């Protein structure tokens, strides 16, 4: 990466090579300049080619649009937007990142937004400028317009649009995910920054070299404030970071993890961790249904750049070059995380979903389940209403401690011997027998008159449980929950529906 440079508009112009940050101490402005080599050998031979697309909208960010569309791409295929780093170009990123190979293999279109030296002296996306990174403004709006154009022109599935980026492109990717969660189903941030980490030049440097140690809630609030107010569905996010990166420091990955797990409301405790090639550790954070929502890929010893792994193997892709580092094919693993390989993105490396889950029995307080065995499974996770309630090695499970007359949804996911959780099963619904619990809010006097409480020594106690309720009078008010006939508990903090 190179030193920040001033933002200029509106004329277009090509980007030029940039020197490393340490050689540009006297430069004025700009950010995340990422030196790139010349175009390397392209993707495998195909009639498809990288093509510039014009007329994609008002283009307030003064960007260019390039697209790679495999031959005979069917309607309804996914779409990936891939953002280059500083001093790079759409063609450079197309040639090195591996996305063309994966597009041919799995069948999806790739759009490469391209900025220029007129916008930023080092051809960086202006992730640190509020006027370029907020919803409906500047470069962010231009990128969104490219997604709209591709969906229209190539017949892409609007529900399977994804975005990824390296370095400054990664910083812009995070901002796009925050500003347009209604557009993107998933994102991948490679050597990038948290969403809305900076809106000034000084803050940009802080984010790169010493990212602010905000709480997960503070990071999450930055995303929520950038998104439409009624947002309830969020993109699934992959985070790639080298442990030896001295340009965007490794703590950035932790802050990104905190930000997006908080947005998902799933906490920062990993669901599982696994080892991949290239010294890579993948840490997964599942959503309440057991599907991966956030994954962090930490590449041991890797400096600043995009992880690639040239070769013809099933998990290999990309070409090495300046800031394209031979470790592991990040694009391949990202594509699998998103489900572009046809697995639905529910678990890129786990066992298949258990078949034929069924409810076999219910009582007032229990639900019993069965399902078919999965050959790769060492155990199974059982989820009730999106929360894991048990783990078993058997193909049956009884959920206990439920309230009478209540309805719950269940899914089951297989876990392999390495601890990788597979896709969740189809959901089944069960309702416990008996009458649902009821709540009553009244004064202590009224509770005793109704038989829900009794009086002893001038004090009131809940019937059945004997919980103390205070003085017997008409001024003290409590909510009582009837858990079984004649048995009441104090439920002042909230009564179940």
PDB file of N, CA and C in Angstrom, residues 237-285:
ATOM      1  N   UNK A 237     -20.413 -12.744   5.820  1.00  0.00           N
ATOM      2  CA  UNK A 237     -19.155 -12.028   5.602  1.00  0.00           C
ATOM      3  C   UNK A 237     -17.958 -12.925   5.870  1.00  0.00           C
ATOM      4  N   UNK A 238     -17.043 -12.999   4.896  1.00  0.00           N
ATOM      5  CA  UNK A 238     -15.750 -13.663   5.052  1.00  0.00           C
ATOM      6  C   UNK A 238     -14.672 -12.601   5.213  1.00  0.00           C
ATOM      7  N   UNK A 239     -13.736 -12.850   6.120  1.00  0.00           N
ATOM      8  CA  UNK A 239     -12.672 -11.892   6.435  1.00  0.00           C
ATOM      9  C   UNK A 239     -11.334 -12.599   6.250  1.00  0.00           C
ATOM     10  N   UNK A 240     -10.459 -12.047   5.405  1.00  0.00           N
ATOM     11  CA  UNK A 240      -9.147 -12.628   5.118  1.00  0.00           C
ATOM     12  C   UNK A 240      -8.056 -11.678   5.604  1.00  0.00           C
ATOM     13  N   UNK A 241      -7.073 -12.238   6.329  1.00  0.00           N
ATOM     14  CA  UNK A 241      -6.029 -11.397   6.899  1.00  0.00           C
ATOM     15  C   UNK A 241      -4.745 -12.195   7.052  1.00  0.00           C
ATOM     16  N   UNK A 242      -3.610 -11.615   6.639  1.00  0.00           N
ATOM     17  CA  UNK A 242      -2.310 -12.212   6.894  1.00  0.00           C
ATOM     18  C   UNK A 242      -1.771 -11.780   8.241  1.00  0.00           C
ATOM     19  N   UNK A 243      -1.128 -12.709   8.944  1.00  0.00           N
ATOM     20  CA  UNK A 243      -0.627 -12.381  10.285  1.00  0.00           C
ATOM     21  C   UNK A 243       0.614 -11.490  10.234  1.00  0.00           C
ATOM     22  N   UNK A 244       1.270 -11.406   9.058  1.00  0.00           N
ATOM     23  CA  UNK A 244       2.469 -10.576   8.936  1.00  0.00           C
ATOM     24  C   UNK A 244       2.201  -9.296   8.147  1.00  0.00           C
ATOM     25  N   UNK A 245       0.961  -8.911   8.052  1.00  0.00           N
ATOM     26  CA  UNK A 245       0.582  -7.701   7.319  1.00  0.00           C
ATOM     27  C   UNK A 245       0.966  -6.480   8.149  1.00  0.00           C
ATOM     28  N   UNK A 246       1.856  -5.657   7.613  1.00  0.00           N
ATOM     29  CA  UNK A 246       2.264  -4.446   8.322  1.00  0.00           C
ATOM     30  C   UNK A 246       1.620  -3.193   7.735  1.00  0.00           C
ATOM     31  N   UNK A 247       0.759  -3.366   6.737  1.00  0.00           N
ATOM     32  CA  UNK A 247       0.087  -2.220   6.115  1.00  0.00           C
ATOM     33  C   UNK A 247      -1.318  -2.056   6.655  1.00  0.00           C
ATOM     34  N   UNK A 248      -2.084  -3.130   6.624  1.00  0.00           N
ATOM     35  CA  UNK A 248      -3.347  -3.195   7.368  1.00  0.00           C
ATOM     36  C   UNK A 248      -3.123  -4.238   8.457  1.00  0.00           C
ATOM     37  N   UNK A 249      -2.976  -3.786   9.661  1.00  0.00           N
ATOM     38  CA  UNK A 249      -2.519  -4.647  10.751  1.00  0.00           C
ATOM     39  C   UNK A 249      -3.539  -5.737  11.084  1.00  0.00           C
ATOM     40  N   UNK A 250      -3.055  -6.907  11.543  1.00  0.00           N
ATOM     41  CA  UNK A 250      -3.950  -8.030  11.855  1.00  0.00           C
ATOM     42  C   UNK A 250      -5.109  -7.711  12.792  1.00  0.00           C
ATOM     43  N   UNK A 251      -4.977  -6.776  13.769  1.00  0.00           N
ATOM     44  CA  UNK A 251      -6.151  -6.480  14.594  1.00  0.00           C
ATOM     45  C   UNK A 251      -7.374  -6.021  13.815  1.00  0.00           C
ATOM     46  N   UNK A 252      -7.187  -5.567  12.575  1.00  0.00           N
ATOM     47  CA  UNK A 252      -8.339  -5.173  11.761  1.00  0.00           C
ATOM     48  C   UNK A 252      -9.298  -6.337  11.580  1.00  0.00           C
ATOM     49  N   UNK A 253      -8.752  -7.549  11.439  1.00  0.00           N
ATOM     50  CA  UNK A 253      -9.611  -8.721  11.267  1.00  0.00           C
ATOM     51  C   UNK A 253     -10.447  -8.965  12.518  1.00  0.00           C
ATOM     52  N   UNK A 254      -9.859  -8.724  13.685  1.00  0.00           N
ATOM     53  CA  UNK A 254     -10.610  -8.897  14.934  1.00  0.00           C
ATOM     54  C   UNK A 254     -11.742  -7.882  15.029  1.00  0.00           C
ATOM     55  N   UNK A 255     -11.446  -6.641  14.659  1.00  0.00           N
ATOM     56  CA  UNK A 255     -12.484  -5.613  14.714  1.00  0.00           C
ATOM     57  C   UNK A 255     -13.588  -5.901  13.687  1.00  0.00           C
ATOM     58  N   UNK A 256     -13.203  -6.388  12.503  1.00  0.00           N
ATOM     59  CA  UNK A 256     -14.206  -6.793  11.521  1.00  0.00           C
ATOM     60  C   UNK A 256     -15.057  -7.929  12.052  1.00  0.00           C
ATOM     61  N   UNK A 257     -14.408  -8.902  12.683  1.00  0.00           N
ATOM     62  CA  UNK A 257     -15.151 -10.011  13.299  1.00  0.00           C
ATOM     63  C   UNK A 257     -16.144  -9.498  14.325  1.00  0.00           C
ATOM     64  N   UNK A 258     -15.678  -8.606  15.193  1.00  0.00           N
ATOM     65  CA  UNK A 258     -16.567  -8.044  16.213  1.00  0.00           C
ATOM     66  C   UNK A 258     -17.739  -7.307  15.580  1.00  0.00           C
ATOM     67  N   UNK A 259     -17.458  -6.567  14.511  1.00  0.00           N
ATOM     68  CA  UNK A 259     -18.499  -5.770  13.863  1.00  0.00           C
ATOM     69  C   UNK A 259     -19.600  -6.641  13.291  1.00  0.00           C
ATOM     70  N   UNK A 260     -19.223  -7.649  12.514  1.00  0.00           N
ATOM     71  CA  UNK A 260     -20.246  -8.397  11.783  1.00  0.00           C
ATOM     72  C   UNK A 260     -20.908  -9.472  12.628  1.00  0.00           C
ATOM     73  N   UNK A 261     -20.218 -10.017  13.630  1.00  0.00           N
ATOM     74  CA  UNK A 261     -20.924 -10.922  14.540  1.00  0.00           C
ATOM     75  C   UNK A 261     -21.935 -10.152  15.365  1.00  0.00           C
ATOM     76  N   UNK A 262     -21.595  -8.913  15.752  1.00  0.00           N
ATOM     77  CA  UNK A 262     -22.565  -8.116  16.495  1.00  0.00           C
ATOM     78  C   UNK A 262     -23.773  -7.778  15.636  1.00  0.00           C
ATOM     79  N   UNK A 263     -23.536  -7.441  14.360  1.00  0.00           N
ATOM     80  CA  UNK A 263     -24.657  -7.157  13.462  1.00  0.00           C
ATOM     81  C   UNK A 263     -25.587  -8.367  13.372  1.00  0.00           C
ATOM     82  N   UNK A 264     -24.999  -9.547  13.332  1.00  0.00           N
ATOM     83  CA  UNK A 264     -25.793 -10.780  13.270  1.00  0.00           C
ATOM     84  C   UNK A 264     -26.384 -11.170  14.625  1.00  0.00           C
ATOM     85  N   UNK A 265     -25.882 -10.553  15.704  1.00  0.00           N
ATOM     86  CA  UNK A 265     -26.391 -10.872  17.031  1.00  0.00           C
ATOM     87  C   UNK A 265     -25.976 -12.247  17.524  1.00  0.00           C
ATOM     88  N   UNK A 266     -24.749 -12.685  17.170  1.00  0.00           N
ATOM     89  CA  UNK A 266     -24.343 -14.057  17.493  1.00  0.00           C
ATOM     90  C   UNK A 266     -23.138 -14.124  18.427  1.00  0.00           C
ATOM     91  N   UNK A 267     -22.630 -13.006  18.899  1.00  0.00           N
ATOM     92  CA  UNK A 267     -21.530 -13.047  19.841  1.00  0.00           C
ATOM     93  C   UNK A 267     -20.209 -13.382  19.177  1.00  0.00           C
ATOM     94  N   UNK A 268     -19.139 -13.377  19.966  1.00  0.00           N
ATOM     95  CA  UNK A 268     -17.796 -13.549  19.419  1.00  0.00           C
ATOM     96  C   UNK A 268     -17.156 -14.879  19.809  1.00  0.00           C
ATOM     97  N   UNK A 269     -17.946 -15.829  20.295  1.00  0.00           N
ATOM     98  CA  UNK A 269     -17.431 -17.163  20.595  1.00  0.00           C
ATOM     99  C   UNK A 269     -17.531 -18.034  19.350  1.00  0.00           C
ATOM    100  N   UNK A 270     -16.409 -18.597  18.874  1.00  0.00           N
ATOM    101  CA  UNK A 270     -16.454 -19.375  17.630  1.00  0.00           C
ATOM    102  C   UNK A 270     -17.342 -20.609  17.756  1.00  0.00           C
ATOM    103  N   UNK A 271     -18.015 -20.927  16.673  1.00  0.00           N
ATOM    104  CA  UNK A 271     -18.756 -22.178  16.599  1.00  0.00           C
ATOM    105  C   UNK A 271     -17.807 -23.346  16.363  1.00  0.00           C
ATOM    106  N   UNK A 272     -16.701 -23.100  15.622  1.00  0.00           N
ATOM    107  CA  UNK A 272     -15.696 -24.119  15.353  1.00  0.00           C
ATOM    108  C   UNK A 272     -14.500 -23.457  14.690  1.00  0.00           C
ATOM    109  N   UNK A 273     -13.381 -24.156  14.715  1.00  0.00           N
ATOM    110  CA  UNK A 273     -12.149 -23.711  14.066  1.00  0.00           C
ATOM    111  C   UNK A 273     -11.546 -24.892  13.328  1.00  0.00           C
ATOM    112  N   UNK A 274     -11.025 -24.645  12.123  1.00  0.00           N
ATOM    113  CA  UNK A 274     -10.404 -25.730  11.368  1.00  0.00           C
ATOM    114  C   UNK A 274      -9.162 -25.201  10.680  1.00  0.00           C
ATOM    115  N   UNK A 275      -8.259 -26.129  10.322  1.00  0.00           N
ATOM    116  CA  UNK A 275      -7.014 -25.787   9.649  1.00  0.00           C
ATOM    117  C   UNK A 275      -7.140 -26.084   8.160  1.00  0.00           C
ATOM    118  N   UNK A 276      -6.676 -25.131   7.335  1.00  0.00           N
ATOM    119  CA  UNK A 276      -6.672 -25.284   5.891  1.00  0.00           C
ATOM    120  C   UNK A 276      -5.231 -25.228   5.391  1.00  0.00           C
ATOM    121  N   UNK A 277      -5.059 -25.359   4.089  1.00  0.00           N
ATOM    122  CA  UNK A 277      -3.719 -25.307   3.526  1.00  0.00           C
ATOM    123  C   UNK A 277      -3.150 -23.900   3.628  1.00  0.00           C
ATOM    124  N   UNK A 278      -1.844 -23.798   3.350  1.00  0.00           N
ATOM    125  CA  UNK A 278      -1.199 -22.490   3.338  1.00  0.00           C
ATOM    126  C   UNK A 278      -1.071 -21.858   4.709  1.00  0.00           C
ATOM    127  N   UNK A 279      -1.089 -22.674   5.768  1.00  0.00           N
ATOM    128  CA  UNK A 279      -0.996 -22.123   7.115  1.00  0.00           C
ATOM    129  C   UNK A 279      -2.194 -21.309   7.521  1.00  0.00           C
ATOM    130  N   UNK A 280      -3.366 -21.664   6.978  1.00  0.00           N
ATOM    131  CA  UNK A 280      -4.579 -20.880   7.197  1.00  0.00           C
ATOM    132  C   UNK A 280      -5.452 -21.500   8.271  1.00  0.00           C
ATOM    133  N   UNK A 281      -5.930 -20.679   9.173  1.00  0.00           N
ATOM    134  CA  UNK A 281      -6.900 -21.091  10.187  1.00  0.00           C
ATOM    135  C   UNK A 281      -8.225 -20.414   9.898  1.00  0.00           C
ATOM    136  N   UNK A 282      -9.272 -21.211   9.770  1.00  0.00           N
ATOM    137  CA  UNK A 282     -10.616 -20.687   9.502  1.00  0.00           C
ATOM    138  C   UNK A 282     -11.459 -20.810  10.756  1.00  0.00           C
ATOM    139  N   UNK A 283     -11.990 -19.697  11.218  1.00  0.00           N
ATOM    140  CA  UNK A 283     -12.828 -19.665  12.414  1.00  0.00           C
ATOM    141  C   UNK A 283     -14.229 -19.251  12.006  1.00  0.00           C
ATOM    142  N   UNK A 284     -15.218 -20.056  12.401  1.00  0.00           N
ATOM    143  CA  UNK A 284     -16.587 -19.872  11.933  1.00  0.00           C
ATOM    144  C   UNK A 284     -17.495 -19.457  13.080  1.00  0.00           C
ATOM    145  N   UNK A 285     -18.412 -18.545  12.772  1.00  0.00           N
ATOM    146  CA  UNK A 285     -19.411 -18.056  13.720  1.00  0.00           C
ATOM    147  C   UNK A 285     -20.781 -18.294  13.075  1.00  0.00           C
TER     148      UNK A 285
END
